[in-house]
Amino acid sequence: ICRFGLNETVRAEYESSSMVTCVAPSRGAGTVGVSVSNNGGADYSVGTVFFEYSVAGAVWSMTPTVGSVGGGTLVTFTGANLATEEGTLRCTFGSTSVAPMTLMNGHVVCAAPPSRVPEMVEVTLSEGTTASARGFNLVFEYVVDPVVSALMPWRGDLSGGTVVTVTGAGFLSDGLRCRLGTEVTSGGDAKWLSSTMVLCVTPASASEGVAVLEVSANGGTDFTSDGKEYLYEAGAKVLALIPTTGMAGSMTQVVTVLGRDFKESELLSCIFGDRGVRAQYSSSSMVLCVSPMRGGGSVTVSVSNSGGDSADDGQLFEYAVMSSIISMYPSAGPVTGGTTVRLWTVGAELDGHGVECIFGRTPVAGKIVDSRTVECVAPAGALRGTVGLGFVLDGTSEPVMSEVGFEYYDLPRVLQIWPSRGALSGGTVVSLRGSGFRADDVQCRIGGTFVSGSDVNMVSSTLISVATPMSGAAGTVAVEVSVNGGVDFTTDGREFVYSAPATVESLQPSHGLSGSKGQVVTVLGRGFEQTAELGCRFGDTTVVRGMYLSSTTLVCTAPARESGAVSVSVSSNGVEDDAGLALYEYMAAGSVWSVAPSAGPTSGGTELTLHVAGTLLEGALSGVKCLFGVTVASATVVNASAVTCKAPSSLKAGVVSLSLALDNAGVSLHGALAFEYFSMPSVLGVWPARGSVAGGSVVSVTGSGFREAGLRCRFGTEEVLGGAGAQFVSSTVVACVAPGSMSGVGTVAVEVSVNDGSDFTSDRVEFLYETSATVTSVWPSVGVSGTSDQVVTVVGEHFARSSDLICRFGLNETVRAEYESSSMVTCVAPSRGSGTVSVAVSNNGGVDAYLGQPMYQYSSAGSGWSLSPSKGPRSGGTEVTIKGSSDLMRQGQELVCVFGTAQRQGLVNEDGDLVCSSPATSAVGGVSVTVLATGGREVMGLVSLEFEYHATTRVTGVYPSAGSPTGGGVVSVRGEGFEADGLQCRFGKETVSGQGVKMLSSSLVACVAPGQTSDDRIVAVEVSINDGSDFTSDGREYVFEPSATVAALRPSQALSG
């Protein structure tokens, strides 16, 4: 069968495996898909073709739709069943009717009549006197005839492809065509620029000669007849260039171009690659051109007689590049220096040379990486800004020709991150606050993972947002920032914690009243962590703070909402939702009335407010009673929907029914509420007993009779609500978050309520508000990782002489602090791995420890520090280099080297190594070496190095004292104090080591003489026993002289015996 549309099916006649015939079913006008089924319509062919049902006698289209106001444009109408008897069909343009010129089934051609003015008219087809039109919204536009006034260029190559600018008037963008001779161009070969200018691409021509160029504005139906001529001619051919090479960046180089078919014309041009220049005609086989200024590389040179493109393949011309720096990375670095910069060059022969980099006016040693690459380490800059960067090869005095700019910027800082924790799966958007951030090449490093591109967004110079990468394990990592593509990173050590997501399993209760505030919800699940940002999200609201009870229990206060169900999730960082959801339903109050509080002490006196839906109490100004079980209490009407009453005393704790009655009605308004009597709780103690005036201290309150429902704490006159502020732990312990003190420093009483603040204890256990401890510095600020008993002095203010005084290292390492004064404590740093941690002080056992956080660095012991050489003469003066890792080992930093007890000033070089000179000593032997910063701060922590002083080494004689200029002779050097370790010999300026020197005894050394390398025949022989750092200065001489040569013997024979 065949199917037309969605459900019209007809039987099909089989013709072949690739053809069937079907009779189309009758239906209205429109287009339907046609498909074929071999199994009666169960399955249809894949792919659909379309069949159109047309209205009989309808005009579908008209072309062209634009023509001259002078008339005569031949307009073709296409449609269905347009054939009719000759003489009865008329074409009507506006109000003017004309007879068709051509008439056949499906097509009608009419000549448009003239129009007095440019206008748009409606066009219809009609038969005889019939008024009904067959056209569907056909419109014909009369326009002024376009005019071609000039061509540029007016000549070009036979191969075509020349872009001709045609100027004139009346050009239209739709229907634009160009005609050159008999060839009509369209599409991309005819481009409209304006009503007075179009571009035409010439087609190829078989022969030279003139062709007329005309333009059509209606798809080629009508063309202009202005007769502007275009000349086809043989194209210029370039055969050779003299010279074939020029200098990049120069614009005064004359090139002689040899070839054929050059034409003397004002448009004659040379084309260097994609740049054309005016050519000077010499003959049909030679022109002169000045090469345009370009960068290095090869271009094709061709000649155009028309000033346009040339079809000639041309000849190659090379722009040679002088020595220059073509790129660098990075292009910026901090003013502290130390940035490793790579320069890529062209035109410079780097192999076999030494190199010196020049930053502004500051030279530093560079390194040749390969034949095109130089590596430099930026020195410290005095000010931020851009300096010139170049390099000099040894044996030259001028920098490489091109200089590049290197920008010094202030070292960025990361001061704070939020949120400070997130999921292992990554994707947490973290805000980094700090200073000195720049948009260029910004990257972040989170732990060992680098983050860049769209995952990093610089908001301002003080704020960056970054999406955290995925982490394979939970734990704490450092977050740092680079603003030069990852070459230099900050070292502020701000920490981010990766943690497994928490999961919500259920809620207790799972519903509450709509529009009501303060409804406490207990969230049950797993994986909850005690963080400052821990909270709950109800629906699409912001996260509300939660109170951590355990890894499976969290308490939150539901925000007020309209009635309906919402999802509840948990957020560990205050931003993102963790895994799992539970539903919480806000229920409308309806006719149900409520009581608050719903519990009170057995001593009575609790004032209750009862709310009634609607206005049931309207007019009942007296005679209203509260019924507590069977005990009646008087009530006071507040308004038409609320009354108050005081609970009477009860002999025992428990639940009683609570109802409201009207004397004049004689009935209870409601009998389903309950009021619970409880034994009054008591407060016995608080810990910590002191905290910051800013509030936020989590205080453990001990006592008896505590209940979870209705829990509140009160500090002085300030109440703390249940949920985030008051957390039930057990019947004897609650945790309360101290509010900020409105009256500043001082003592307040801490009391507890278990019925939402209606009744509080009156035990007056005191809590002291004080100014928080602030840390300004630590000394030393560097210690050894994995080591205990490292005493750190912490300086600040507001330290209290308290048994709860502690120091905190990092996020959770706490140690007891020794009180020295209100501005100084001492602590023993806990043992931990390498890295940088913050240091804070708490007066209350670590509950508050957040104001001021200087950093303390744990450095690797031993393996991170070394010195070279490790020995020298007791006369001193040995230049010693100390290598190691410390925040103070920055270029230009002045530090103090301590040899035993003697001190010498040292300076950190561009490699980040400390260089200092050993002091003199009277004794031989080893001494410890340490490094101090200003103020006596230990740079190496508890690490110390060993330096050995040896007795003075002397050279007393050499034998032989002369040898061949080619070297190779063994010279015995006599003296005293020789040692095998670090042994070297020096002949003049040439040093001999390794296999070329051998210690025979403490007074005799054998050295292999090197070859003579200078004009100096007489050189001094000296000895070093610390790898060449110090040599003797005894001046024993060795002479390079030609060896004796035997030429002949006379007599040349004698008698034997």
PDB file of N, CA and C in Angstrom, residues 689-767:
ATOM      1  N   ALA A 689      34.234  29.165  80.244  1.00  0.00           N
ATOM      2  CA  ALA A 689      33.568  30.185  81.039  1.00  0.00           C
ATOM      3  C   ALA A 689      33.893  31.576  80.542  1.00  0.00           C
ATOM      4  N   ARG A 690      34.522  31.692  79.389  1.00  0.00           N
ATOM      5  CA  ARG A 690      34.880  33.006  78.827  1.00  0.00           C
ATOM      6  C   ARG A 690      34.814  32.894  77.316  1.00  0.00           C
ATOM      7  N   GLY A 691      34.636  34.026  76.651  1.00  0.00           N
ATOM      8  CA  GLY A 691      34.572  34.038  75.191  1.00  0.00           C
ATOM      9  C   GLY A 691      34.598  35.452  74.668  1.00  0.00           C
ATOM     10  N   SER A 692      34.649  35.553  73.329  1.00  0.00           N
ATOM     11  CA  SER A 692      34.807  36.846  72.666  1.00  0.00           C
ATOM     12  C   SER A 692      33.553  37.695  72.782  1.00  0.00           C
ATOM     13  N   VAL A 693      33.748  39.029  72.903  1.00  0.00           N
ATOM     14  CA  VAL A 693      32.623  39.957  72.913  1.00  0.00           C
ATOM     15  C   VAL A 693      31.888  39.928  71.578  1.00  0.00           C
ATOM     16  N   ALA A 694      32.570  39.445  70.533  1.00  0.00           N
ATOM     17  CA  ALA A 694      31.926  39.354  69.222  1.00  0.00           C
ATOM     18  C   ALA A 694      30.938  38.205  69.156  1.00  0.00           C
ATOM     19  N   GLY A 695      30.936  37.312  70.152  1.00  0.00           N
ATOM     20  CA  GLY A 695      30.055  36.174  70.155  1.00  0.00           C
ATOM     21  C   GLY A 695      30.589  35.037  69.306  1.00  0.00           C
ATOM     22  N   GLY A 696      29.785  33.979  69.189  1.00  0.00           N
ATOM     23  CA  GLY A 696      30.164  32.835  68.371  1.00  0.00           C
ATOM     24  C   GLY A 696      30.804  31.697  69.145  1.00  0.00           C
ATOM     25  N   SER A 697      31.131  31.890  70.427  1.00  0.00           N
ATOM     26  CA  SER A 697      31.740  30.810  71.208  1.00  0.00           C
ATOM     27  C   SER A 697      30.697  29.730  71.494  1.00  0.00           C
ATOM     28  N   VAL A 698      31.075  28.459  71.231  1.00  0.00           N
ATOM     29  CA  VAL A 698      30.181  27.338  71.549  1.00  0.00           C
ATOM     30  C   VAL A 698      30.426  26.948  73.004  1.00  0.00           C
ATOM     31  N   VAL A 699      29.433  27.183  73.861  1.00  0.00           N
ATOM     32  CA  VAL A 699      29.573  26.997  75.311  1.00  0.00           C
ATOM     33  C   VAL A 699      28.787  25.744  75.716  1.00  0.00           C
ATOM     34  N   SER A 700      29.463  24.819  76.401  1.00  0.00           N
ATOM     35  CA  SER A 700      28.805  23.625  76.927  1.00  0.00           C
ATOM     36  C   SER A 700      28.218  23.961  78.295  1.00  0.00           C
ATOM     37  N   VAL A 701      26.909  23.816  78.449  1.00  0.00           N
ATOM     38  CA  VAL A 701      26.213  24.113  79.705  1.00  0.00           C
ATOM     39  C   VAL A 701      25.843  22.773  80.353  1.00  0.00           C
ATOM     40  N   THR A 702      26.310  22.564  81.574  1.00  0.00           N
ATOM     41  CA  THR A 702      26.023  21.317  82.283  1.00  0.00           C
ATOM     42  C   THR A 702      24.989  21.578  83.365  1.00  0.00           C
ATOM     43  N   GLY A 703      24.177  20.579  83.657  1.00  0.00           N
ATOM     44  CA  GLY A 703      23.147  20.728  84.672  1.00  0.00           C
ATOM     45  C   GLY A 703      22.273  19.494  84.711  1.00  0.00           C
ATOM     46  N   SER A 704      20.948  19.687  84.839  1.00  0.00           N
ATOM     47  CA  SER A 704      20.016  18.560  84.886  1.00  0.00           C
ATOM     48  C   SER A 704      18.668  19.012  84.343  1.00  0.00           C
ATOM     49  N   GLY A 705      17.887  18.029  83.903  1.00  0.00           N
ATOM     50  CA  GLY A 705      16.530  18.321  83.453  1.00  0.00           C
ATOM     51  C   GLY A 705      16.434  18.960  82.086  1.00  0.00           C
ATOM     52  N   PHE A 706      17.499  18.921  81.289  1.00  0.00           N
ATOM     53  CA  PHE A 706      17.442  19.559  79.965  1.00  0.00           C
ATOM     54  C   PHE A 706      16.598  18.702  79.013  1.00  0.00           C
ATOM     55  N   ARG A 707      15.872  19.380  78.121  1.00  0.00           N
ATOM     56  CA  ARG A 707      15.026  18.732  77.127  1.00  0.00           C
ATOM     57  C   ARG A 707      15.333  19.328  75.755  1.00  0.00           C
ATOM     58  N   GLU A 708      15.153  18.538  74.694  1.00  0.00           N
ATOM     59  CA  GLU A 708      15.441  19.014  73.340  1.00  0.00           C
ATOM     60  C   GLU A 708      14.374  19.970  72.837  1.00  0.00           C
ATOM     61  N   ALA A 709      13.093  19.656  73.126  1.00  0.00           N
ATOM     62  CA  ALA A 709      11.997  20.484  72.641  1.00  0.00           C
ATOM     63  C   ALA A 709      12.001  21.822  73.373  1.00  0.00           C
ATOM     64  N   GLY A 710      11.860  22.921  72.614  1.00  0.00           N
ATOM     65  CA  GLY A 710      11.755  24.255  73.207  1.00  0.00           C
ATOM     66  C   GLY A 710      13.025  24.772  73.823  1.00  0.00           C
ATOM     67  N   LEU A 711      14.198  24.197  73.463  1.00  0.00           N
ATOM     68  CA  LEU A 711      15.461  24.577  74.102  1.00  0.00           C
ATOM     69  C   LEU A 711      15.889  25.970  73.676  1.00  0.00           C
ATOM     70  N   ARG A 712      16.264  26.802  74.666  1.00  0.00           N
ATOM     71  CA  ARG A 712      16.865  28.113  74.428  1.00  0.00           C
ATOM     72  C   ARG A 712      17.896  28.377  75.512  1.00  0.00           C
ATOM     73  N   CYS A 713      18.866  29.236  75.173  1.00  0.00           N
ATOM     74  CA  CYS A 713      19.845  29.696  76.158  1.00  0.00           C
ATOM     75  C   CYS A 713      19.736  31.209  76.256  1.00  0.00           C
ATOM     76  N   ARG A 714      20.160  31.750  77.403  1.00  0.00           N
ATOM     77  CA  ARG A 714      20.144  33.197  77.582  1.00  0.00           C
ATOM     78  C   ARG A 714      21.452  33.625  78.238  1.00  0.00           C
ATOM     79  N   PHE A 715      22.131  34.569  77.572  1.00  0.00           N
ATOM     80  CA  PHE A 715      23.365  35.154  78.095  1.00  0.00           C
ATOM     81  C   PHE A 715      23.029  36.579  78.507  1.00  0.00           C
ATOM     82  N   GLY A 716      22.914  36.802  79.821  1.00  0.00           N
ATOM     83  CA  GLY A 716      22.458  38.107  80.279  1.00  0.00           C
ATOM     84  C   GLY A 716      21.023  38.290  79.844  1.00  0.00           C
ATOM     85  N   THR A 717      20.793  39.267  78.951  1.00  0.00           N
ATOM     86  CA  THR A 717      19.440  39.503  78.436  1.00  0.00           C
ATOM     87  C   THR A 717      19.275  39.001  77.007  1.00  0.00           C
ATOM     88  N   GLU A 718      20.359  38.476  76.412  1.00  0.00           N
ATOM     89  CA  GLU A 718      20.319  38.046  75.015  1.00  0.00           C
ATOM     90  C   GLU A 718      19.967  36.562  74.925  1.00  0.00           C
ATOM     91  N   GLU A 719      18.866  36.255  74.222  1.00  0.00           N
ATOM     92  CA  GLU A 719      18.437  34.872  74.081  1.00  0.00           C
ATOM     93  C   GLU A 719      19.036  34.237  72.825  1.00  0.00           C
ATOM     94  N   VAL A 720      19.331  32.942  72.920  1.00  0.00           N
ATOM     95  CA  VAL A 720      19.822  32.158  71.793  1.00  0.00           C
ATOM     96  C   VAL A 720      18.803  31.068  71.502  1.00  0.00           C
ATOM     97  N   LEU A 721      18.278  31.051  70.271  1.00  0.00           N
ATOM     98  CA  LEU A 721      17.222  30.113  69.927  1.00  0.00           C
ATOM     99  C   LEU A 721      17.770  28.718  69.701  1.00  0.00           C
ATOM    100  N   GLY A 722      16.848  27.737  69.794  1.00  0.00           N
ATOM    101  CA  GLY A 722      17.240  26.363  69.509  1.00  0.00           C
ATOM    102  C   GLY A 722      17.597  26.189  68.052  1.00  0.00           C
ATOM    103  N   GLY A 723      18.136  25.033  67.719  1.00  0.00           N
ATOM    104  CA  GLY A 723      18.610  24.797  66.355  1.00  0.00           C
ATOM    105  C   GLY A 723      20.072  25.150  66.263  1.00  0.00           C
ATOM    106  N   ALA A 724      20.402  26.185  65.455  1.00  0.00           N
ATOM    107  CA  ALA A 724      21.800  26.562  65.282  1.00  0.00           C
ATOM    108  C   ALA A 724      22.390  27.174  66.545  1.00  0.00           C
ATOM    109  N   GLY A 725      21.560  27.830  67.383  1.00  0.00           N
ATOM    110  CA  GLY A 725      22.099  28.544  68.533  1.00  0.00           C
ATOM    111  C   GLY A 725      22.131  27.751  69.815  1.00  0.00           C
ATOM    112  N   ALA A 726      21.209  26.805  69.979  1.00  0.00           N
ATOM    113  CA  ALA A 726      21.144  26.001  71.207  1.00  0.00           C
ATOM    114  C   ALA A 726      20.933  24.546  70.798  1.00  0.00           C
ATOM    115  N   GLN A 727      21.885  23.709  71.171  1.00  0.00           N
ATOM    116  CA  GLN A 727      21.892  22.316  70.703  1.00  0.00           C
ATOM    117  C   GLN A 727      21.794  21.375  71.898  1.00  0.00           C
ATOM    118  N   PHE A 728      20.795  20.485  71.834  1.00  0.00           N
ATOM    119  CA  PHE A 728      20.608  19.500  72.902  1.00  0.00           C
ATOM    120  C   PHE A 728      21.594  18.348  72.708  1.00  0.00           C
ATOM    121  N   VAL A 729      22.354  18.049  73.773  1.00  0.00           N
ATOM    122  CA  VAL A 729      23.289  16.928  73.724  1.00  0.00           C
ATOM    123  C   VAL A 729      22.764  15.775  74.566  1.00  0.00           C
ATOM    124  N   SER A 730      22.364  16.082  75.790  1.00  0.00           N
ATOM    125  CA  SER A 730      21.775  15.077  76.683  1.00  0.00           C
ATOM    126  C   SER A 730      20.976  15.821  77.735  1.00  0.00           C
ATOM    127  N   SER A 731      20.364  15.069  78.647  1.00  0.00           N
ATOM    128  CA  SER A 731      19.563  15.722  79.690  1.00  0.00           C
ATOM    129  C   SER A 731      20.425  16.504  80.666  1.00  0.00           C
ATOM    130  N   THR A 732      21.775  16.317  80.578  1.00  0.00           N
ATOM    131  CA  THR A 732      22.670  17.044  81.490  1.00  0.00           C
ATOM    132  C   THR A 732      23.612  18.002  80.760  1.00  0.00           C
ATOM    133  N   VAL A 733      23.588  18.014  79.431  1.00  0.00           N
ATOM    134  CA  VAL A 733      24.502  18.891  78.670  1.00  0.00           C
ATOM    135  C   VAL A 733      23.756  19.488  77.480  1.00  0.00           C
ATOM    136  N   VAL A 734      23.879  20.808  77.311  1.00  0.00           N
ATOM    137  CA  VAL A 734      23.436  21.479  76.083  1.00  0.00           C
ATOM    138  C   VAL A 734      24.586  22.350  75.597  1.00  0.00           C
ATOM    139  N   ALA A 735      24.616  22.592  74.296  1.00  0.00           N
ATOM    140  CA  ALA A 735      25.639  23.447  73.703  1.00  0.00           C
ATOM    141  C   ALA A 735      24.971  24.707  73.202  1.00  0.00           C
ATOM    142  N   CYS A 736      25.470  25.862  73.643  1.00  0.00           N
ATOM    143  CA  CYS A 736      24.887  27.152  73.284  1.00  0.00           C
ATOM    144  C   CYS A 736      25.944  28.011  72.595  1.00  0.00           C
ATOM    145  N   VAL A 737      25.529  28.691  71.522  1.00  0.00           N
ATOM    146  CA  VAL A 737      26.424  29.627  70.830  1.00  0.00           C
ATOM    147  C   VAL A 737      26.236  30.997  71.456  1.00  0.00           C
ATOM    148  N   ALA A 738      27.309  31.527  72.096  1.00  0.00           N
ATOM    149  CA  ALA A 738      27.206  32.805  72.786  1.00  0.00           C
ATOM    150  C   ALA A 738      26.929  33.923  71.785  1.00  0.00           C
ATOM    151  N   PRO A 739      25.918  34.775  72.040  1.00  0.00           N
ATOM    152  CA  PRO A 739      25.678  35.912  71.148  1.00  0.00           C
ATOM    153  C   PRO A 739      26.715  37.004  71.402  1.00  0.00           C
ATOM    154  N   GLY A 740      26.782  37.988  70.516  1.00  0.00           N
ATOM    155  CA  GLY A 740      27.667  39.118  70.759  1.00  0.00           C
ATOM    156  C   GLY A 740      27.200  39.911  71.960  1.00  0.00           C
ATOM    157  N   SER A 741      28.140  40.476  72.696  1.00  0.00           N
ATOM    158  CA  SER A 741      27.810  41.237  73.905  1.00  0.00           C
ATOM    159  C   SER A 741      27.460  42.667  73.517  1.00  0.00           C
ATOM    160  N   MET A 742      26.257  43.094  73.878  1.00  0.00           N
ATOM    161  CA  MET A 742      25.833  44.461  73.570  1.00  0.00           C
ATOM    162  C   MET A 742      26.492  45.473  74.496  1.00  0.00           C
ATOM    163  N   SER A 743      26.958  45.024  75.670  1.00  0.00           N
ATOM    164  CA  SER A 743      27.541  45.955  76.645  1.00  0.00           C
ATOM    165  C   SER A 743      29.052  45.824  76.736  1.00  0.00           C
ATOM    166  N   GLY A 744      29.689  45.057  75.824  1.00  0.00           N
ATOM    167  CA  GLY A 744      31.136  44.950  75.805  1.00  0.00           C
ATOM    168  C   GLY A 744      31.657  43.936  76.799  1.00  0.00           C
ATOM    169  N   VAL A 745      32.874  44.185  77.303  1.00  0.00           N
ATOM    170  CA  VAL A 745      33.533  43.270  78.229  1.00  0.00           C
ATOM    171  C   VAL A 745      32.787  43.236  79.562  1.00  0.00           C
ATOM    172  N   GLY A 746      32.648  42.023  80.114  1.00  0.00           N
ATOM    173  CA  GLY A 746      31.997  41.910  81.402  1.00  0.00           C
ATOM    174  C   GLY A 746      31.402  40.535  81.618  1.00  0.00           C
ATOM    175  N   THR A 747      30.805  40.320  82.830  1.00  0.00           N
ATOM    176  CA  THR A 747      30.267  39.019  83.220  1.00  0.00           C
ATOM    177  C   THR A 747      28.752  39.033  83.108  1.00  0.00           C
ATOM    178  N   VAL A 748      28.180  37.942  82.558  1.00  0.00           N
ATOM    179  CA  VAL A 748      26.727  37.786  82.458  1.00  0.00           C
ATOM    180  C   VAL A 748      26.360  36.413  83.001  1.00  0.00           C
ATOM    181  N   ALA A 749      25.061  36.234  83.350  1.00  0.00           N
ATOM    182  CA  ALA A 749      24.560  34.943  83.816  1.00  0.00           C
ATOM    183  C   ALA A 749      24.062  34.136  82.624  1.00  0.00           C
ATOM    184  N   VAL A 750      24.312  32.841  82.646  1.00  0.00           N
ATOM    185  CA  VAL A 750      23.851  31.932  81.604  1.00  0.00           C
ATOM    186  C   VAL A 750      22.710  31.088  82.167  1.00  0.00           C
ATOM    187  N   GLU A 751      21.533  31.175  81.506  1.00  0.00           N
ATOM    188  CA  GLU A 751      20.359  30.414  81.946  1.00  0.00           C
ATOM    189  C   GLU A 751      19.807  29.624  80.765  1.00  0.00           C
ATOM    190  N   VAL A 752      18.937  28.623  81.079  1.00  0.00           N
ATOM    191  CA  VAL A 752      18.397  27.730  80.062  1.00  0.00           C
ATOM    192  C   VAL A 752      16.883  27.657  80.192  1.00  0.00           C
ATOM    193  N   SER A 753      16.221  27.620  79.002  1.00  0.00           N
ATOM    194  CA  SER A 753      14.776  27.412  78.953  1.00  0.00           C
ATOM    195  C   SER A 753      14.503  26.190  78.088  1.00  0.00           C
ATOM    196  N   VAL A 754      13.475  25.395  78.485  1.00  0.00           N
ATOM    197  CA  VAL A 754      13.102  24.239  77.668  1.00  0.00           C
ATOM    198  C   VAL A 754      11.662  24.370  77.180  1.00  0.00           C
ATOM    199  N   ASN A 755      11.129  25.627  77.226  1.00  0.00           N
ATOM    200  CA  ASN A 755       9.793  25.858  76.642  1.00  0.00           C
ATOM    201  C   ASN A 755       9.796  27.157  75.849  1.00  0.00           C
ATOM    202  N   ASP A 756      10.817  27.253  74.959  1.00  0.00           N
ATOM    203  CA  ASP A 756      10.920  28.365  74.001  1.00  0.00           C
ATOM    204  C   ASP A 756      11.019  29.719  74.673  1.00  0.00           C
ATOM    205  N   GLY A 757      11.670  29.786  75.832  1.00  0.00           N
ATOM    206  CA  GLY A 757      11.947  31.058  76.472  1.00  0.00           C
ATOM    207  C   GLY A 757      10.872  31.572  77.390  1.00  0.00           C
ATOM    208  N   SER A 758       9.802  30.831  77.576  1.00  0.00           N
ATOM    209  CA  SER A 758       8.753  31.299  78.501  1.00  0.00           C
ATOM    210  C   SER A 758       9.235  31.239  79.944  1.00  0.00           C
ATOM    211  N   ASP A 759      10.009  30.228  80.312  1.00  0.00           N
ATOM    212  CA  ASP A 759      10.546  30.093  81.663  1.00  0.00           C
ATOM    213  C   ASP A 759      12.041  29.776  81.561  1.00  0.00           C
ATOM    214  N   PHE A 760      12.873  30.516  82.259  1.00  0.00           N
ATOM    215  CA  PHE A 760      14.316  30.265  82.314  1.00  0.00           C
ATOM    216  C   PHE A 760      14.716  29.872  83.728  1.00  0.00           C
ATOM    217  N   THR A 761      15.819  29.102  83.812  1.00  0.00           N
ATOM    218  CA  THR A 761      16.422  28.812  85.118  1.00  0.00           C
ATOM    219  C   THR A 761      16.887  30.120  85.748  1.00  0.00           C
ATOM    220  N   SER A 762      17.222  30.073  87.020  1.00  0.00           N
ATOM    221  CA  SER A 762      17.693  31.278  87.724  1.00  0.00           C
ATOM    222  C   SER A 762      18.904  30.925  88.588  1.00  0.00           C
ATOM    223  N   ASP A 763      19.845  30.132  88.045  1.00  0.00           N
ATOM    224  CA  ASP A 763      20.991  29.662  88.824  1.00  0.00           C
ATOM    225  C   ASP A 763      22.189  30.612  88.771  1.00  0.00           C
ATOM    226  N   ARG A 764      22.199  31.584  87.821  1.00  0.00           N
ATOM    227  CA  ARG A 764      23.216  32.641  87.724  1.00  0.00           C
ATOM    228  C   ARG A 764      24.650  32.100  87.642  1.00  0.00           C
ATOM    229  N   VAL A 765      24.848  31.093  86.835  1.00  0.00           N
ATOM    230  CA  VAL A 765      26.209  30.644  86.533  1.00  0.00           C
ATOM    231  C   VAL A 765      26.806  31.644  85.535  1.00  0.00           C
ATOM    232  N   GLU A 766      28.018  32.134  85.815  1.00  0.00           N
ATOM    233  CA  GLU A 766      28.545  33.284  85.086  1.00  0.00           C
ATOM    234  C   GLU A 766      29.413  32.887  83.885  1.00  0.00           C
ATOM    235  N   PHE A 767      29.379  33.801  82.859  1.00  0.00           N
ATOM    236  CA  PHE A 767      30.199  33.697  81.642  1.00  0.00           C
ATOM    237  C   PHE A 767      30.846  35.053  81.405  1.00  0.00           C
TER     238      PHE A 767
END
